[in-house]
mmCIF file of C-alpha atoms and ligand atoms in Angstrom:
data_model
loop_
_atom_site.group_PDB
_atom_site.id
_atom_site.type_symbol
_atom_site.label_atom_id
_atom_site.label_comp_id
_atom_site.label_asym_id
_atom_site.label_seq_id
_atom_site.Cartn_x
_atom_site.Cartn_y
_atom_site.Cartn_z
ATOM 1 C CA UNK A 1 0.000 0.000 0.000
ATOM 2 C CA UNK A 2 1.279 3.652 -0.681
ATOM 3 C CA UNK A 3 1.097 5.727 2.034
ATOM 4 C CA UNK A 4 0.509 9.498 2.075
ATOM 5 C CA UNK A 5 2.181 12.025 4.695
ATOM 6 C CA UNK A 6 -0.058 11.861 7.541
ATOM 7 C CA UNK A 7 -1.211 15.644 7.652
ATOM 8 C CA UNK A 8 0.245 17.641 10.883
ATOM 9 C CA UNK A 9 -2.576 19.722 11.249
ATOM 10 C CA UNK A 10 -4.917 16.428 11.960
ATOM 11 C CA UNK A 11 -2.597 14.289 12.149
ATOM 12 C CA UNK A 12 -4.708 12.017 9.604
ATOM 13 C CA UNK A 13 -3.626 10.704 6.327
ATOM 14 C CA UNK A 14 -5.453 12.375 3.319
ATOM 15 C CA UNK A 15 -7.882 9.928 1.513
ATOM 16 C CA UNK A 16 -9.038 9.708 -2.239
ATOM 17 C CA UNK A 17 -11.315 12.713 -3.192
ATOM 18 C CA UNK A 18 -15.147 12.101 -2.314
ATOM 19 C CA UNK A 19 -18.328 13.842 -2.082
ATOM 20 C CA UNK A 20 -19.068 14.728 1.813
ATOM 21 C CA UNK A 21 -22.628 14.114 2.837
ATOM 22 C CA UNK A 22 -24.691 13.033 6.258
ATOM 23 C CA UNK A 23 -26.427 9.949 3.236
ATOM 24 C CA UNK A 24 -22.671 8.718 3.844
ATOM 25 C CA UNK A 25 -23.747 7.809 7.440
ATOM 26 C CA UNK A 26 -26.042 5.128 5.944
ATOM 27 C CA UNK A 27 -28.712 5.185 8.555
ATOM 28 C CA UNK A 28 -31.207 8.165 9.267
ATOM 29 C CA UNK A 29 -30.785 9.689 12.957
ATOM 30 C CA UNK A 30 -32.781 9.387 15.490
ATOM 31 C CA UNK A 31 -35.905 12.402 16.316
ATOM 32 C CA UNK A 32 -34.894 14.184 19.472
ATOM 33 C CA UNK A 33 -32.659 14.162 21.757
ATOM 34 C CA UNK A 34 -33.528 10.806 23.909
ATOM 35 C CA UNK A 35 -31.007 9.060 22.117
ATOM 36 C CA UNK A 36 -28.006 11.532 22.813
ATOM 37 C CA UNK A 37 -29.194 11.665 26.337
ATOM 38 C CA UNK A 38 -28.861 8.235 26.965
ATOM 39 C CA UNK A 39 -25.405 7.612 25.488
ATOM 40 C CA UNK A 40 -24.298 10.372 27.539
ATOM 41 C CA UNK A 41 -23.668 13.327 25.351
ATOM 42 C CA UNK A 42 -21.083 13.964 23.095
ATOM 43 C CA UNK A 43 -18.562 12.645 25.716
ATOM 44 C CA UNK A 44 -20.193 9.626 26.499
ATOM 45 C CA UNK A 45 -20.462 8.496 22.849
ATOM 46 C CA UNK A 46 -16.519 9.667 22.071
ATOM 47 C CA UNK A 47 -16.317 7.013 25.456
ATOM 48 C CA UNK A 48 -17.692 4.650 23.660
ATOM 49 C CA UNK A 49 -16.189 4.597 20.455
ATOM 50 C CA UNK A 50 -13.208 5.034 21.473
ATOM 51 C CA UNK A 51 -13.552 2.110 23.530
ATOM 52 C CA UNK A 52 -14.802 0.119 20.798
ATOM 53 C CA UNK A 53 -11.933 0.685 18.520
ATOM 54 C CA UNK A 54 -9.451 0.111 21.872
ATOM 55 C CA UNK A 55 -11.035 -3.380 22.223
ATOM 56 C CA UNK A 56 -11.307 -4.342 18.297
ATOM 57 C CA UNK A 57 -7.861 -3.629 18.030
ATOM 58 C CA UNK A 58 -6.734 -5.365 20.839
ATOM 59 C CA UNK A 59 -9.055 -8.426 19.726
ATOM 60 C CA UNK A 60 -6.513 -11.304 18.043
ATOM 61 C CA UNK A 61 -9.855 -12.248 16.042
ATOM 62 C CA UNK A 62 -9.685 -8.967 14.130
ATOM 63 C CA UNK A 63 -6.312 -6.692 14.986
ATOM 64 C CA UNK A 64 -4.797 -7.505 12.080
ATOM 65 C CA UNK A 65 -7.564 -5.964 9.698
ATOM 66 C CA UNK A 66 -6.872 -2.334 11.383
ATOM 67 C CA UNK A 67 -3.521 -2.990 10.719
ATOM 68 C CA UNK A 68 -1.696 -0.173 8.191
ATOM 69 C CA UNK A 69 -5.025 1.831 8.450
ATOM 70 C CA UNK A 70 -5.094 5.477 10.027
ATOM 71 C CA UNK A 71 -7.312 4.826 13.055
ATOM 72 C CA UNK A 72 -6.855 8.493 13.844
ATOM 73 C CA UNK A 73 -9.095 9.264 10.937
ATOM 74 C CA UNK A 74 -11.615 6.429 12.210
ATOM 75 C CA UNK A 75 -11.635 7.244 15.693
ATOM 76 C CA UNK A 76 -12.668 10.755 14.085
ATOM 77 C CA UNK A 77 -15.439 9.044 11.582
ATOM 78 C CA UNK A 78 -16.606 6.363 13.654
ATOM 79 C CA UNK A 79 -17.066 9.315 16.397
ATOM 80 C CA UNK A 80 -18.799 11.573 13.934
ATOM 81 C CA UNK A 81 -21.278 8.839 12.564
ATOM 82 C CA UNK A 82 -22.336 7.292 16.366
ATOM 83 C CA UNK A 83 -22.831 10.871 16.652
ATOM 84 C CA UNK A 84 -24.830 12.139 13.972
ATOM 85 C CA UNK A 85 -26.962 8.960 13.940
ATOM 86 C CA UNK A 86 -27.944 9.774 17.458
ATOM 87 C CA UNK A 87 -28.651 13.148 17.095
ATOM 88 C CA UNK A 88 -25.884 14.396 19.580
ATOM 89 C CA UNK A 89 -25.452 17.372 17.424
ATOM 90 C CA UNK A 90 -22.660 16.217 14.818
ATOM 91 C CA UNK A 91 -22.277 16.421 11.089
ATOM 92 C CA UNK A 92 -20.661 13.215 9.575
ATOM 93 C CA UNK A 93 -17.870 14.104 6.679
ATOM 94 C CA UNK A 94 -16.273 10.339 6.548
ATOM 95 C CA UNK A 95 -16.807 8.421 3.259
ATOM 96 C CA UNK A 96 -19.839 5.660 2.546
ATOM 97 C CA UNK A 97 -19.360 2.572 4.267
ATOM 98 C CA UNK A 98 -18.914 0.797 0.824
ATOM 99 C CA UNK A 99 -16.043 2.277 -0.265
ATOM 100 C CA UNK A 100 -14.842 2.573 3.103
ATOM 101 C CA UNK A 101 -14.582 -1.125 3.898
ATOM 102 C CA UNK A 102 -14.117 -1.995 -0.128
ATOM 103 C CA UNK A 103 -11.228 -4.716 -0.017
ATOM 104 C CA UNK A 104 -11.060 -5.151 3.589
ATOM 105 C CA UNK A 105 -12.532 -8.636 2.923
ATOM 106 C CA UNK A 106 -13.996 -8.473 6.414
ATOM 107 C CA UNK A 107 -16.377 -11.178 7.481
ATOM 108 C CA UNK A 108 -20.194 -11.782 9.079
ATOM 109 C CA UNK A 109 -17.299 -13.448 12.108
ATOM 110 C CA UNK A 110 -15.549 -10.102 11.899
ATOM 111 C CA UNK A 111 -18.496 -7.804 12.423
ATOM 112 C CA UNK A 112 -20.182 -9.823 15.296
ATOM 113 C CA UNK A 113 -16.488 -9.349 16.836
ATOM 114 C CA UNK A 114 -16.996 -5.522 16.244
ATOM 115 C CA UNK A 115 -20.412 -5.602 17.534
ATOM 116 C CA UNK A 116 -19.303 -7.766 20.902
ATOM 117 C CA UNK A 117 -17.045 -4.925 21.757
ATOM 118 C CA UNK A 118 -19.437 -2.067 20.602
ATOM 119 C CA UNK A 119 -21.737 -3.550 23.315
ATOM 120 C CA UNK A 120 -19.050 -4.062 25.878
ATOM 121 C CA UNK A 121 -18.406 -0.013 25.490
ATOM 122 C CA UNK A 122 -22.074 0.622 25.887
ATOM 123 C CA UNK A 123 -22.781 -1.727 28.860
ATOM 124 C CA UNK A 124 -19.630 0.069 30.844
ATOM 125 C CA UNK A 125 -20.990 3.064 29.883
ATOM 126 C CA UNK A 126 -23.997 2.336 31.384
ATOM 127 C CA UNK A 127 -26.264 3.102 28.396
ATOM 128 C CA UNK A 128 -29.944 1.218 28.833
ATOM 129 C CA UNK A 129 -30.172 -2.215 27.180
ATOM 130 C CA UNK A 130 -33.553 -0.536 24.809
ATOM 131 C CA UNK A 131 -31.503 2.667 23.724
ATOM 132 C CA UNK A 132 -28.384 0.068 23.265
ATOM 133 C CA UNK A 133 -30.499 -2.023 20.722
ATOM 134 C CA UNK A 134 -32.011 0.751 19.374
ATOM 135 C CA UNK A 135 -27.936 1.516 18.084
ATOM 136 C CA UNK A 136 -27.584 -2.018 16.960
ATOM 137 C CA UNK A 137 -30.602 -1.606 14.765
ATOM 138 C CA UNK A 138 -29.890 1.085 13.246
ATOM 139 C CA UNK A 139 -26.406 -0.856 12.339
ATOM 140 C CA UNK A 140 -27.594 -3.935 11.240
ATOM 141 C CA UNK A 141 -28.884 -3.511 7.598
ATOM 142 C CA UNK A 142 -25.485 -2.452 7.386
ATOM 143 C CA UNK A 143 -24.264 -5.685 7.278
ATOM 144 C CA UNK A 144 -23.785 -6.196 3.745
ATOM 145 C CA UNK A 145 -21.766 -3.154 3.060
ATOM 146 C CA UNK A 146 -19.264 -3.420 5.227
ATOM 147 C CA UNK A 147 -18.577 -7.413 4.815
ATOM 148 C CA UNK A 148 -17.499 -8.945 1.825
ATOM 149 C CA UNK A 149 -17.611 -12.744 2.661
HETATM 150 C C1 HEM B 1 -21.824 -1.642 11.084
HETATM 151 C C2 HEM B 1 -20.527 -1.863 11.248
HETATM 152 C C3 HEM B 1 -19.456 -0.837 10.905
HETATM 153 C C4 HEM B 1 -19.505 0.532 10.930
HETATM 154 C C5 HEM B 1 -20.674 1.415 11.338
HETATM 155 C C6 HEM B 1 -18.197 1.018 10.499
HETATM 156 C C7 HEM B 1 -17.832 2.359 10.384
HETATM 157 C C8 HEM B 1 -16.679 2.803 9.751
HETATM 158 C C9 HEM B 1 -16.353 4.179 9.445
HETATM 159 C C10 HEM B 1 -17.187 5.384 9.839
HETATM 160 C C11 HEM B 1 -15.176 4.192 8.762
HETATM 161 C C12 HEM B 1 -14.381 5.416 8.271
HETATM 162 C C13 HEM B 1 -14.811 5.956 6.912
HETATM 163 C C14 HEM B 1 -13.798 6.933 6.358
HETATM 164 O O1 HEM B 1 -12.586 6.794 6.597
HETATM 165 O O2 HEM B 1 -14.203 7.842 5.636
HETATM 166 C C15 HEM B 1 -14.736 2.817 8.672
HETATM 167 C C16 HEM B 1 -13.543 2.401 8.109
HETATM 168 C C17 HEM B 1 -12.941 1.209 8.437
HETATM 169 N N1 HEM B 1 -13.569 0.120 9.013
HETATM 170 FE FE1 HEM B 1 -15.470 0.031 9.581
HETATM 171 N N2 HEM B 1 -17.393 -0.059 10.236
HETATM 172 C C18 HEM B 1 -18.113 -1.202 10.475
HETATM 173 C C19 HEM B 1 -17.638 -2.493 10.365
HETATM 174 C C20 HEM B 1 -16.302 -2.822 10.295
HETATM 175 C C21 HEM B 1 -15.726 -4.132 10.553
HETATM 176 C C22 HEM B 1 -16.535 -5.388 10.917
HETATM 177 C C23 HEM B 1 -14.377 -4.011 10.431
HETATM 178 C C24 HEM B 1 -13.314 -5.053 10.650
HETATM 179 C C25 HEM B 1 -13.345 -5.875 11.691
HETATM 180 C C26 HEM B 1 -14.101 -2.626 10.050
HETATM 181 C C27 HEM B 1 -12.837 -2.105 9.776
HETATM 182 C C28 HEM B 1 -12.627 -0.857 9.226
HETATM 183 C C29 HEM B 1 -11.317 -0.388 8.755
HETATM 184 C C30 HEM B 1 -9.985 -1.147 8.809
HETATM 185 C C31 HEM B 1 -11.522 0.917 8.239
HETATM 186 C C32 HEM B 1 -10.468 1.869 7.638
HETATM 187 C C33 HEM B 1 -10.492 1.774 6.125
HETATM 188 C C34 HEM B 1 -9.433 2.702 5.500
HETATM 189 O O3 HEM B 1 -8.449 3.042 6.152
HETATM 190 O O4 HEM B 1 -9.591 3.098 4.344
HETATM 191 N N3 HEM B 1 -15.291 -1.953 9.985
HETATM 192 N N4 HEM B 1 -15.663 2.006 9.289
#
């Protein structure tokens, strides 16, 4: 893989050129501000994702796939689209989840191992089980676009 000059001003490496959009989120947020609430804010849902990328990449099921990519940028996307799908009062200005996860060859195996630690974060961070699987199904007809096998 070529690799760009991570940026100094984000410290992020650039991407490929792409149209910026909320539609890249690929779910519709939530009405109201319930859903912020119970994750905690803007705080509690940086928490969380955070957490979620701590424990993925920690996770000898799935580590290596994160491997060579700039998880400064996802920390920052992931963030942004938790966010904006909640309604917490963020914009999301990451790429589609298609092209995103194109030729990552992640698996259904992968993803519930992403999920398991997604849920992890939430249950330390106290979030109710409803609002938690309220998240998750607002994830799941994502499924297909961000596996490939
Ligand atoms: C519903 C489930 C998922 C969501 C919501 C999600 C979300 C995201 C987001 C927001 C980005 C950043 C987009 C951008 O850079 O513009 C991304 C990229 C990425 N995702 Fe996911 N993802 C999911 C599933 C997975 C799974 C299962 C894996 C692997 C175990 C994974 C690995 C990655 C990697 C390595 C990147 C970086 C790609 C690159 O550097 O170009 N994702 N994901």
């Amino acid at each position: 893989m070529v690799r760009k000059a991570r940026d100094p001003a984000t410290g992020e490496i650039p991407v490929d050129p792409y149209v910026q959009g909320d539609a890249n989120a690929g779910a519709h947020p939530f009405a109201g501000d319930g859903m912020a609430r119970a994750f905690g804010g803007q705080a509690g849902i940086r928490r969380i994702t955070d957490r979620t990328l701590d424990l993925s990449v920690a996770d000898p099921r799935i580590k290596a796939i994160f491997e060579e990519h700039d998880m400064v940028r996802l920390r920052r996307t992931l963030f942004e689209q938790v966010c904006f799908i909640l309604n917490a009062g963020c914009r999301y200005s990451g790429r589609d989840m298609k092209v995103a996860h194109k030729g990552l060859g992640t698996t259904r195996a992968d993803l519930n191992a992403l999920v398991e630690h997604l849920q992890q974060a939430m249950r330390e961070a106290h979030v109710s089980f409803p609002a938690q699987n309220r998240l998750l199904a607002k994830l799941a007809p994502m499924d297909r676009t961000v596996t490939e096998r």
